[in-house]
JSON list of C-alpha atoms in Angstrom, two decimals:
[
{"chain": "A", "resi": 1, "resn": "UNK", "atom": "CA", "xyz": [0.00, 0.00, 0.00]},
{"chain": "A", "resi": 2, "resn": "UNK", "atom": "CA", "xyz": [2.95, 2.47, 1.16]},
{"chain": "A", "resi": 3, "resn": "UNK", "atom": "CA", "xyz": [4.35, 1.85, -3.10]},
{"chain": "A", "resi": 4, "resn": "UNK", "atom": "CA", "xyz": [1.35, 4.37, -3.80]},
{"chain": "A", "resi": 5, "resn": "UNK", "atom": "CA", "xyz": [3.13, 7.24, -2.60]},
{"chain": "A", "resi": 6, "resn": "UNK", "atom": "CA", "xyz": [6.22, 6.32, -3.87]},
{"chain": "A", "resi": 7, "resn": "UNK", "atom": "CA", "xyz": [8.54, 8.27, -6.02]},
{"chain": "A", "resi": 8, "resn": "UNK", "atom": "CA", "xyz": [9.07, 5.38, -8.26]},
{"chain": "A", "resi": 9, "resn": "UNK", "atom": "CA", "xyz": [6.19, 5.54, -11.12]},
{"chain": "A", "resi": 10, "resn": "UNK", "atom": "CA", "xyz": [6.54, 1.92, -11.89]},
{"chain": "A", "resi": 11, "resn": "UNK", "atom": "CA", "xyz": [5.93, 0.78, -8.53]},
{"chain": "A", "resi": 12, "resn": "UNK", "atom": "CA", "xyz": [3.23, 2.86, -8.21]},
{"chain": "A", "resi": 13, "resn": "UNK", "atom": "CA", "xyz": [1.71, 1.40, -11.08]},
{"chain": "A", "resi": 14, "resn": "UNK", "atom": "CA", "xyz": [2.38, -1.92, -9.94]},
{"chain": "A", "resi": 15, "resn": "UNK", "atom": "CA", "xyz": [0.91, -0.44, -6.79]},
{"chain": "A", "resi": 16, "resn": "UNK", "atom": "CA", "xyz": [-2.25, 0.35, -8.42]},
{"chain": "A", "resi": 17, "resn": "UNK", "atom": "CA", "xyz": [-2.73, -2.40, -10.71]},
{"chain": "A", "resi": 18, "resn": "UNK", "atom": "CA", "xyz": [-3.05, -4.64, -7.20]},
{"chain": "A", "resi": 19, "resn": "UNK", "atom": "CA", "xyz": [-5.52, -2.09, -5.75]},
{"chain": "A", "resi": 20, "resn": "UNK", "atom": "CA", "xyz": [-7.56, -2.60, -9.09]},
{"chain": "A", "resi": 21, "resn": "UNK", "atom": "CA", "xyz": [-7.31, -6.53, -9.49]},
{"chain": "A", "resi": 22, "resn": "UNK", "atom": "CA", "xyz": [-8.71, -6.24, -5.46]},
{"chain": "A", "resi": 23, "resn": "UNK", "atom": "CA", "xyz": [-12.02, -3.91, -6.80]},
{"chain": "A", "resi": 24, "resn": "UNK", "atom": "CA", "xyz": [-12.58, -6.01, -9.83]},
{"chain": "A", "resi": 25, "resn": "UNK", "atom": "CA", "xyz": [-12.33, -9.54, -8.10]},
{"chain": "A", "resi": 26, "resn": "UNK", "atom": "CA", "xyz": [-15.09, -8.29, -5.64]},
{"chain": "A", "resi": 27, "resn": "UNK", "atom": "CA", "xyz": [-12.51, -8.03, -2.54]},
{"chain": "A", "resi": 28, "resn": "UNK", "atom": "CA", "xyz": [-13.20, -4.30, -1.95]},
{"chain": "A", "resi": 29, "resn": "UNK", "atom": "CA", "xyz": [-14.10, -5.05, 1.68]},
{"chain": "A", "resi": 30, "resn": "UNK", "atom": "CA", "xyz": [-10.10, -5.99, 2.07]},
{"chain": "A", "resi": 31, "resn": "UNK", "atom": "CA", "xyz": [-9.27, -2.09, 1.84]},
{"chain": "A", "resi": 32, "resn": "UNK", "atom": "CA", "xyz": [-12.14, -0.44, 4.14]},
{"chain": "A", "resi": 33, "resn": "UNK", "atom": "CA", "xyz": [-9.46, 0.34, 5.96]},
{"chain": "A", "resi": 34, "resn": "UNK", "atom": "CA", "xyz": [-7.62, 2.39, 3.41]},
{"chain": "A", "resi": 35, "resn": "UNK", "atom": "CA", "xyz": [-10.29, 4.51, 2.61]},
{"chain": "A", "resi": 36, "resn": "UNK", "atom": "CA", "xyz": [-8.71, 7.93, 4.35]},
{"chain": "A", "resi": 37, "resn": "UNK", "atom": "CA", "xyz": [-5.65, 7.23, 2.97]},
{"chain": "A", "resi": 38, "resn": "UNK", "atom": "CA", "xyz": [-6.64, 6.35, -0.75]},
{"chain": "A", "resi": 39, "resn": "UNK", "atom": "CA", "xyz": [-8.75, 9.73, -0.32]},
{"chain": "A", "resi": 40, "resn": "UNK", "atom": "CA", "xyz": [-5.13, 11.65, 1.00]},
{"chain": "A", "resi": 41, "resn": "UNK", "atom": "CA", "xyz": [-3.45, 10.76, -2.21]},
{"chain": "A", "resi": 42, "resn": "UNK", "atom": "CA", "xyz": [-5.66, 12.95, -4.20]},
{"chain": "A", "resi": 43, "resn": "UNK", "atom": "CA", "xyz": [-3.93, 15.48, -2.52]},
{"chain": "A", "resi": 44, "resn": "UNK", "atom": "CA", "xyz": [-0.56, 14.21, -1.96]},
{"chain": "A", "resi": 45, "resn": "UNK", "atom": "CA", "xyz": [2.15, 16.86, -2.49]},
{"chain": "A", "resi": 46, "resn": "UNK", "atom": "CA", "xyz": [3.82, 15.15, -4.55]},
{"chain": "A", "resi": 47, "resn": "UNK", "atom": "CA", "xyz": [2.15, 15.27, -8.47]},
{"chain": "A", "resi": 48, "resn": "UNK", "atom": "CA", "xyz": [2.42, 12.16, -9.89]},
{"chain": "A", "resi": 49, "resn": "UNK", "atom": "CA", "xyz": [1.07, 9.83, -6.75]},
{"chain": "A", "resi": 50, "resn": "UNK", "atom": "CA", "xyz": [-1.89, 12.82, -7.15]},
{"chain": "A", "resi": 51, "resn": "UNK", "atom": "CA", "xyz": [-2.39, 11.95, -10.51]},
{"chain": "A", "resi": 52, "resn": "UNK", "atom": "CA", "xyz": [-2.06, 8.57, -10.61]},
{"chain": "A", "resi": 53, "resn": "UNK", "atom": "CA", "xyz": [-4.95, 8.86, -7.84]},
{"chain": "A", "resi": 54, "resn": "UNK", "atom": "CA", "xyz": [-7.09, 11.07, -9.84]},
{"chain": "A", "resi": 55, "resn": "UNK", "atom": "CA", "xyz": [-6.51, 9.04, -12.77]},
{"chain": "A", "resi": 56, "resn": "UNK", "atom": "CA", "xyz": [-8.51, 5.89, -10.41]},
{"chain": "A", "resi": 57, "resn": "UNK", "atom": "CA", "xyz": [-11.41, 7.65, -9.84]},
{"chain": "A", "resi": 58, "resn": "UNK", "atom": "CA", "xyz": [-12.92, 4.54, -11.01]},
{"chain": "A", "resi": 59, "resn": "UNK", "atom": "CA", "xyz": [-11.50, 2.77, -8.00]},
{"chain": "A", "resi": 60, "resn": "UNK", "atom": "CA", "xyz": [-12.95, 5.30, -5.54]},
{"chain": "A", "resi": 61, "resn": "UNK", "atom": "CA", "xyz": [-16.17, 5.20, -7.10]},
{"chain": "A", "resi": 62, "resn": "UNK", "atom": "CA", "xyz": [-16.17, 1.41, -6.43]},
{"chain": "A", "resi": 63, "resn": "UNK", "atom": "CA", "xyz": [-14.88, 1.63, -2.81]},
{"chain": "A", "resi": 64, "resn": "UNK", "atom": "CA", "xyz": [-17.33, 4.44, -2.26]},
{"chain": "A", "resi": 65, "resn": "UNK", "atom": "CA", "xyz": [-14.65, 6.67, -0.71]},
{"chain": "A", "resi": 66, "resn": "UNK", "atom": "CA", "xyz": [-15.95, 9.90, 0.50]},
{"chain": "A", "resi": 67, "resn": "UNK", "atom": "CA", "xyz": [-14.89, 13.90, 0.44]},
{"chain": "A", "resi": 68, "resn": "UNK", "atom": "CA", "xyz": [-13.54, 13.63, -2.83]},
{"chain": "A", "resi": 69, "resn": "UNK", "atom": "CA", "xyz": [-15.12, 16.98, -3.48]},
{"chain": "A", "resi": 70, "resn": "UNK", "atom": "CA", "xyz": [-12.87, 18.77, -0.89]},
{"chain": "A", "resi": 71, "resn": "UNK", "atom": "CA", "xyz": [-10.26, 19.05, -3.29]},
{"chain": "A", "resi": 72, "resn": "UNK", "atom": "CA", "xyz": [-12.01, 21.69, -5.78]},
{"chain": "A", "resi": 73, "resn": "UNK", "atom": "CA", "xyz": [-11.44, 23.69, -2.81]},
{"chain": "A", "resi": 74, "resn": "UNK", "atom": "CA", "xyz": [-8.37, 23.06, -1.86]},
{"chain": "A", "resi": 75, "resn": "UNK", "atom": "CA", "xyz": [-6.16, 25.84, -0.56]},
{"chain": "A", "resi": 76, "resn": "UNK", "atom": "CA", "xyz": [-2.98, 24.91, -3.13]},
{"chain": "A", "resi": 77, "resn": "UNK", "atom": "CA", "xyz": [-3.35, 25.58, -6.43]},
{"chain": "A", "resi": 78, "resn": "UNK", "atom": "CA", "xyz": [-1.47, 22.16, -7.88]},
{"chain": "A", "resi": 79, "resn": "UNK", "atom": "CA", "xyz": [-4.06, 20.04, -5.87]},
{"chain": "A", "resi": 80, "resn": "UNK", "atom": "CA", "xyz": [-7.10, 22.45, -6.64]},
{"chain": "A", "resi": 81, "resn": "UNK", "atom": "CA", "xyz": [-5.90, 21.45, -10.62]},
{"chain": "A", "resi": 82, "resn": "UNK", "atom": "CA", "xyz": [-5.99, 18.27, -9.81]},
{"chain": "A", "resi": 83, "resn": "UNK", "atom": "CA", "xyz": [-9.56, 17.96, -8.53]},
{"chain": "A", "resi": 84, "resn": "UNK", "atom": "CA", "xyz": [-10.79, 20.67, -11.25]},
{"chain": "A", "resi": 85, "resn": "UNK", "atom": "CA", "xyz": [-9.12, 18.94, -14.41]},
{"chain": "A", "resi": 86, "resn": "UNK", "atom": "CA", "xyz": [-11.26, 15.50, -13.44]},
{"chain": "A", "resi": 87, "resn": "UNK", "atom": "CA", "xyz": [-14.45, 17.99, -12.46]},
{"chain": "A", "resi": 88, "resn": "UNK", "atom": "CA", "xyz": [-16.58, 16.45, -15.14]},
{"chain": "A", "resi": 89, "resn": "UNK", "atom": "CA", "xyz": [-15.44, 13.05, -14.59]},
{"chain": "A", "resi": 90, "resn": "UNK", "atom": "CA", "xyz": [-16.57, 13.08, -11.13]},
{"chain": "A", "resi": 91, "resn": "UNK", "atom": "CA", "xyz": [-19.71, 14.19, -12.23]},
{"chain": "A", "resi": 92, "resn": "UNK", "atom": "CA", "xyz": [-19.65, 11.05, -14.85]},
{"chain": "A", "resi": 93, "resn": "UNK", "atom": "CA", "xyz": [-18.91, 8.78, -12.02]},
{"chain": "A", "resi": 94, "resn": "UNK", "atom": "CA", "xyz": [-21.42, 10.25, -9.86]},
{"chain": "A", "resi": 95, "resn": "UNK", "atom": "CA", "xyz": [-18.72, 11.09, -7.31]},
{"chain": "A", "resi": 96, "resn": "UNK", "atom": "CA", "xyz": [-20.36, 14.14, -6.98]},
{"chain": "A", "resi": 97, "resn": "UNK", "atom": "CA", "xyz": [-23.34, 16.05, -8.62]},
{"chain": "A", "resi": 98, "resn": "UNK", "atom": "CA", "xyz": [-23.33, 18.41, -11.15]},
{"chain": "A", "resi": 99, "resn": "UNK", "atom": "CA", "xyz": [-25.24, 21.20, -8.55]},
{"chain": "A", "resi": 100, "resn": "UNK", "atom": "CA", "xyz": [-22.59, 20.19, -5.69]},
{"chain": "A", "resi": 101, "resn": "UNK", "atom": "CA", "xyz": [-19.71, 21.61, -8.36]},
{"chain": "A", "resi": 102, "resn": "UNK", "atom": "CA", "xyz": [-21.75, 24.38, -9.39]},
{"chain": "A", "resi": 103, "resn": "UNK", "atom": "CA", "xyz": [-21.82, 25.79, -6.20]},
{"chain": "A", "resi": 104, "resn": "UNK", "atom": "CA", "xyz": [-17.93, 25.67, -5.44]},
{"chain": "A", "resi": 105, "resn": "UNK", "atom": "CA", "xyz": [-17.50, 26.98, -8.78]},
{"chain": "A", "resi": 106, "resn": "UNK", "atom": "CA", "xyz": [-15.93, 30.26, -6.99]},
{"chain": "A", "resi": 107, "resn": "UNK", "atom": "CA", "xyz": [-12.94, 28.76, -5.85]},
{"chain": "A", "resi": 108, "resn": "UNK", "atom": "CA", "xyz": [-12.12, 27.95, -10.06]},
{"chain": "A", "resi": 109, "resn": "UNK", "atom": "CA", "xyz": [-11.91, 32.23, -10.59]},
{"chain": "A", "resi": 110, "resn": "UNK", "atom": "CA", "xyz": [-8.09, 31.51, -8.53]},
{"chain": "A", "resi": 111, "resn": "UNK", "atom": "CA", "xyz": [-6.74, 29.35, -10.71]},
{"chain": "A", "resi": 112, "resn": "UNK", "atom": "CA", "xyz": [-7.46, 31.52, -13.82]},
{"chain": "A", "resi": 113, "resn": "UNK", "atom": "CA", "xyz": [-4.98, 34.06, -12.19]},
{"chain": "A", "resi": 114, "resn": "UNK", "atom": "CA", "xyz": [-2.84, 31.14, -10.57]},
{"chain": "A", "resi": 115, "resn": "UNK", "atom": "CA", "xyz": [1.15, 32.03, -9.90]},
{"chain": "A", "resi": 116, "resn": "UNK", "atom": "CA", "xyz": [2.33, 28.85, -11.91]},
{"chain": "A", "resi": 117, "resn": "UNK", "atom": "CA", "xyz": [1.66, 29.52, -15.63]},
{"chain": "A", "resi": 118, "resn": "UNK", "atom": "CA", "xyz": [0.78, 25.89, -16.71]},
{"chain": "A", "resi": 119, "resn": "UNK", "atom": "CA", "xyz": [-2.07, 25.78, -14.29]},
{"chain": "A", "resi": 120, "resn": "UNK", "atom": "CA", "xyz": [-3.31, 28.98, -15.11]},
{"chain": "A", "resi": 121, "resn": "UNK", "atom": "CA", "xyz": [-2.97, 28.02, -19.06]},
{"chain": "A", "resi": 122, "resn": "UNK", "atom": "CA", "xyz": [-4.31, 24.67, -18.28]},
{"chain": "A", "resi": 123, "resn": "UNK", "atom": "CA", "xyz": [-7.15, 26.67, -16.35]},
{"chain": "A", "resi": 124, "resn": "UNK", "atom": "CA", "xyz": [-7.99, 28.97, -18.85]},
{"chain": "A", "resi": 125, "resn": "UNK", "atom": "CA", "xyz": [-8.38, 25.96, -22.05]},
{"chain": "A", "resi": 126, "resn": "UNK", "atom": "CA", "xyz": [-10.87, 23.72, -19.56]},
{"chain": "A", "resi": 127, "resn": "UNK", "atom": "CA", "xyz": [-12.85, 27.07, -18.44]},
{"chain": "A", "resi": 128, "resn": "UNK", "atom": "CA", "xyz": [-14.48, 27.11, -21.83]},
{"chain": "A", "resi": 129, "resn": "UNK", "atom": "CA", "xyz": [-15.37, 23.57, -21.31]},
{"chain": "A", "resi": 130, "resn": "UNK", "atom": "CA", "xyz": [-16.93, 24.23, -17.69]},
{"chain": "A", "resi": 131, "resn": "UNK", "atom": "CA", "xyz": [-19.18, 27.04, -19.54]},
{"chain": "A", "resi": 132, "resn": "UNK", "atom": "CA", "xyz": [-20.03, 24.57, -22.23]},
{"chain": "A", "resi": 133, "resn": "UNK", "atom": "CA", "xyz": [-21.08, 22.07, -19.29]},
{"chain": "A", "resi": 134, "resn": "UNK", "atom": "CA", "xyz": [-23.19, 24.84, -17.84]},
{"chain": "A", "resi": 135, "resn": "UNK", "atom": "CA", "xyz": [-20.80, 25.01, -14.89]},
{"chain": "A", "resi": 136, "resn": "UNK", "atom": "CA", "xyz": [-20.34, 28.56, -15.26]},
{"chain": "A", "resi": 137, "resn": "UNK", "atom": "CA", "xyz": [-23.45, 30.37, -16.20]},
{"chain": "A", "resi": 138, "resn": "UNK", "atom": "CA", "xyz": [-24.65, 33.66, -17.54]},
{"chain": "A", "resi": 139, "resn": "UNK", "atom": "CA", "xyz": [-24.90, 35.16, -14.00]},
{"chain": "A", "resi": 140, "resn": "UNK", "atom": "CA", "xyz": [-20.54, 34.89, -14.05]},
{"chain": "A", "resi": 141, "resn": "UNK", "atom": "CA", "xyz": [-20.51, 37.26, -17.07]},
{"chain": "A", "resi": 142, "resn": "UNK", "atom": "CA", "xyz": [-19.59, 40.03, -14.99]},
{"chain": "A", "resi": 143, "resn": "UNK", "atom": "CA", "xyz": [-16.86, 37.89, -12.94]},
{"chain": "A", "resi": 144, "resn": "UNK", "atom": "CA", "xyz": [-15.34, 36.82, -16.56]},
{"chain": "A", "resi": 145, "resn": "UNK", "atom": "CA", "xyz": [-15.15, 40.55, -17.85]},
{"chain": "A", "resi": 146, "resn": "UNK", "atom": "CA", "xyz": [-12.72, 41.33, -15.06]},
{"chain": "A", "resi": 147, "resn": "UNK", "atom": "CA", "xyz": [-10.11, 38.88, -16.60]},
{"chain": "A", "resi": 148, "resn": "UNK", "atom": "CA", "xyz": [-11.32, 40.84, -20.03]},
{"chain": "A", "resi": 149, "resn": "UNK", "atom": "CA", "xyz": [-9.38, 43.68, -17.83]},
{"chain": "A", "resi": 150, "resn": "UNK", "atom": "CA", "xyz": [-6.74, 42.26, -15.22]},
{"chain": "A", "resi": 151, "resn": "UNK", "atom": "CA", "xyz": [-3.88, 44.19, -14.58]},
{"chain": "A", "resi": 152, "resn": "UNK", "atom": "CA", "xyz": [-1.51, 41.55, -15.46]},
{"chain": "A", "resi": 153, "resn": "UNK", "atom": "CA", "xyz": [-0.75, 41.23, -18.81]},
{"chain": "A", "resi": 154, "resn": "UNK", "atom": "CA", "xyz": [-0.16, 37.51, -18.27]},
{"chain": "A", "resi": 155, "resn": "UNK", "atom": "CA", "xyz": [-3.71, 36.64, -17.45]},
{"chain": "A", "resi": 156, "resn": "UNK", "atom": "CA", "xyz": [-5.60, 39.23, -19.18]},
{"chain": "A", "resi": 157, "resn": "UNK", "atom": "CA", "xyz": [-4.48, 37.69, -22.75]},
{"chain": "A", "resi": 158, "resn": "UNK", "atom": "CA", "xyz": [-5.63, 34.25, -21.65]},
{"chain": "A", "resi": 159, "resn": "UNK", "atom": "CA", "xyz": [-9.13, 35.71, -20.75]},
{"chain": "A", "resi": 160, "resn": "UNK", "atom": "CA", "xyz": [-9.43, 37.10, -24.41]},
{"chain": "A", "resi": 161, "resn": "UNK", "atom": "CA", "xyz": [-7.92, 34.27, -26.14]},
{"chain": "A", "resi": 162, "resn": "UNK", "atom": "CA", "xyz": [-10.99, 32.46, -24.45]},
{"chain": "A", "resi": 163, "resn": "UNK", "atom": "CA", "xyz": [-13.71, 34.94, -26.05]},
{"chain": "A", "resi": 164, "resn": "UNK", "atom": "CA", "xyz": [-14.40, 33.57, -29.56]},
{"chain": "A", "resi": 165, "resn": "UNK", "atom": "CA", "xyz": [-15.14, 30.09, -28.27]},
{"chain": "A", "resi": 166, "resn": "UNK", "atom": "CA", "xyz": [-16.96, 32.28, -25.41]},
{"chain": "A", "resi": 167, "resn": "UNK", "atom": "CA", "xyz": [-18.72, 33.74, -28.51]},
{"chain": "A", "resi": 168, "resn": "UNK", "atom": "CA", "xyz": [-19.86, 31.04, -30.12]},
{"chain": "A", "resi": 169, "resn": "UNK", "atom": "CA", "xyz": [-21.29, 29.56, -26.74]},
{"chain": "A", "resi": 170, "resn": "UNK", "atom": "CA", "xyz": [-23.48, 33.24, -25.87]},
{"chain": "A", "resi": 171, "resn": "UNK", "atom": "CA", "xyz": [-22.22, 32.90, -22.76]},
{"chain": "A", "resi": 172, "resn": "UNK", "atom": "CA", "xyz": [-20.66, 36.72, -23.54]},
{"chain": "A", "resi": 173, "resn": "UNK", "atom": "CA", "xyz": [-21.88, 39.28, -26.56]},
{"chain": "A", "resi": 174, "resn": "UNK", "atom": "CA", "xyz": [-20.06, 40.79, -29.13]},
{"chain": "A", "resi": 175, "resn": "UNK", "atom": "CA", "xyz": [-21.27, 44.40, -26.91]},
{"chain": "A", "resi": 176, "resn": "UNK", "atom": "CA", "xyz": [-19.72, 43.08, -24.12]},
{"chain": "A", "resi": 177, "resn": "UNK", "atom": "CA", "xyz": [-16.52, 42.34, -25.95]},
{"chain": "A", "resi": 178, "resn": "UNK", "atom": "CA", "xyz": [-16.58, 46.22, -27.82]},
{"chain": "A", "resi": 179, "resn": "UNK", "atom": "CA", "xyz": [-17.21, 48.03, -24.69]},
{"chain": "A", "resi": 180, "resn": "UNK", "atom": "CA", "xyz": [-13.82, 46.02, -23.51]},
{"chain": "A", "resi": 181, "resn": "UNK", "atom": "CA", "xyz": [-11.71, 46.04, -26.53]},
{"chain": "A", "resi": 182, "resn": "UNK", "atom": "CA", "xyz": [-9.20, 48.91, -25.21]},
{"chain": "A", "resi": 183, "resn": "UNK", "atom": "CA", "xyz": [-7.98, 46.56, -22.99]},
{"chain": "A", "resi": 184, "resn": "UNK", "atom": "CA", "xyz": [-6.99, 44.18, -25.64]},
{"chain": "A", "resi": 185, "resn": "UNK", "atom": "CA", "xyz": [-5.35, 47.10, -27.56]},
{"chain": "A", "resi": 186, "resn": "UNK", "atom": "CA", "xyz": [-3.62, 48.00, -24.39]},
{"chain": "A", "resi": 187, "resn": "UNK", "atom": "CA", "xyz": [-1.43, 44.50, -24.85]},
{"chain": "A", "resi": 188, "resn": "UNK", "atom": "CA", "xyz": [-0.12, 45.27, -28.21]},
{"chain": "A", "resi": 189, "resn": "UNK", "atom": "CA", "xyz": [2.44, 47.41, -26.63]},
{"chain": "A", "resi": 190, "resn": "UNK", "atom": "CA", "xyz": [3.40, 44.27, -24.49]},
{"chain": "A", "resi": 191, "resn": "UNK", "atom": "CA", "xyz": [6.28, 42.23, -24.56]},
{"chain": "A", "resi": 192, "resn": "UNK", "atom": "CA", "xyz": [6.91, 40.27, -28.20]},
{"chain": "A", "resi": 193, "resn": "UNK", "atom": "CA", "xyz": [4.88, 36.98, -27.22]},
{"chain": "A", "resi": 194, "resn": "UNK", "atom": "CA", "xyz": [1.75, 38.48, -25.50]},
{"chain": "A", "resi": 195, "resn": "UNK", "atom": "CA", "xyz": [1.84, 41.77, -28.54]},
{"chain": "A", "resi": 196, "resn": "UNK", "atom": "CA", "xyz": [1.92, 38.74, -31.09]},
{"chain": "A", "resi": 197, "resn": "UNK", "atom": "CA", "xyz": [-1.15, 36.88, -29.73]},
{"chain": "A", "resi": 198, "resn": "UNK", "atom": "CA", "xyz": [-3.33, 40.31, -28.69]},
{"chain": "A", "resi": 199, "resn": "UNK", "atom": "CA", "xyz": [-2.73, 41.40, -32.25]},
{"chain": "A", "resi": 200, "resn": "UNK", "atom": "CA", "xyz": [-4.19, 37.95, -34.00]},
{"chain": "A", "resi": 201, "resn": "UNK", "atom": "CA", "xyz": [-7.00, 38.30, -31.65]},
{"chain": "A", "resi": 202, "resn": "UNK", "atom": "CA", "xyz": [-7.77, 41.90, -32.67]},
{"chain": "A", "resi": 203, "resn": "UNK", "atom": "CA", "xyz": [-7.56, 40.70, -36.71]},
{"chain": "A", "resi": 204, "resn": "UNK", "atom": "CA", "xyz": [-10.04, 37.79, -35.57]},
{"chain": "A", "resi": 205, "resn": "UNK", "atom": "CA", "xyz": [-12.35, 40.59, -34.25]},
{"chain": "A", "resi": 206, "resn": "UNK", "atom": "CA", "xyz": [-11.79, 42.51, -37.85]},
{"chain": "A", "resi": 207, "resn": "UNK", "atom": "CA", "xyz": [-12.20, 40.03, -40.14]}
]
């Protein structure tokens, strides 16, 4: 059991594999007592044991482990991605319903301005999808037009790389976008990579 938290990836698939062949042969009742610590690897600190355990949600489904939910709100941002990038799985699973995600849908807004760059890309592609899943709703218009805006170059270009799929979905309106659009000029006097990407944005908007 210890192998699941090791640094070693083979052994913890090794690890795993066992933990599966146990749910599958109908000898779940052999790991009732691993329950809290199956659920503690979602948010180990170390990322791949939390991944691998994300990645067997299937396996906590079957053990009916509990609190899996706590991690959308976790207070770190790496195990907050974790739980949010297998949101609509859980739902899938029923690990948790779609209204129980809905309403912790505040703590996502952090990781859309998160310090580490690949969750806050990562955060920014699977938004789109959350709004397509009817996560995020009309009523967060407002909360997504103050990315539209953000003082930091860094996240504000994310936001608007985000608004023609927004588009398409009406979750935002081409007024909402023109009443904004200084703010996407604004980055075109930004360093070379962010200047490239608000400038092929604004020819989107032109064409």
């Amino acid at each position: 059991m210890d192998k699941l938290k090791s640094p070693n990836k083979d052994e913890r698939k090794k690890a795993w594999e066992m933990i599966r062949f146990i749910t599958d042969t109908g000898n779940g009742n052999e790991l009732k007592g691993y329950l809290g610590y199956l659920r503690s690897l979602l948010w180990n600190s170390l990322q791949g044991v939390r991944e691998d355990a994300w990645n067997n949600l299937d396996i906590y489904k079957k053990l009916l482990v509990r609190g899996i939910e706590r991690g959308l709100t976790a207070n770190s941002d790496r195990i907050k991605w974790s739980a949010w990038s297998k949101a609509i799985d859980m739902i899938s699973l029923g690990l948790v319903t779609k209204d129980q995600v809905i309403q912790v849908r505040y703590s996502y807004w952090r990781l859309l301005r998160s310090r580490w760059m690949t969750i806050r890309k990562k955060a920014w592609r699977l938004f789109v999808r959350l709004v397509e899943e009817g996560i995020f709703q009309s009523k967060d218009k407002e909360r997504f037009i103050d990315f539209l805006r953000h003082r930091k170059a860094s996240v504000r270009i994310y936001a608007w790389e985000s608004v023609p799929r927004l588009l398409k979905l009406g979750f935002i309106t081409k007024e909402d976008i023109v009443s904004q659009i200084r703010y996407l000029k604004d980055l075109t006097s930004q360093e070379s990579n962010i200047k490239k990407r608000a400038e092929k944005i604004l020819k989107g908007f032109e064409s």
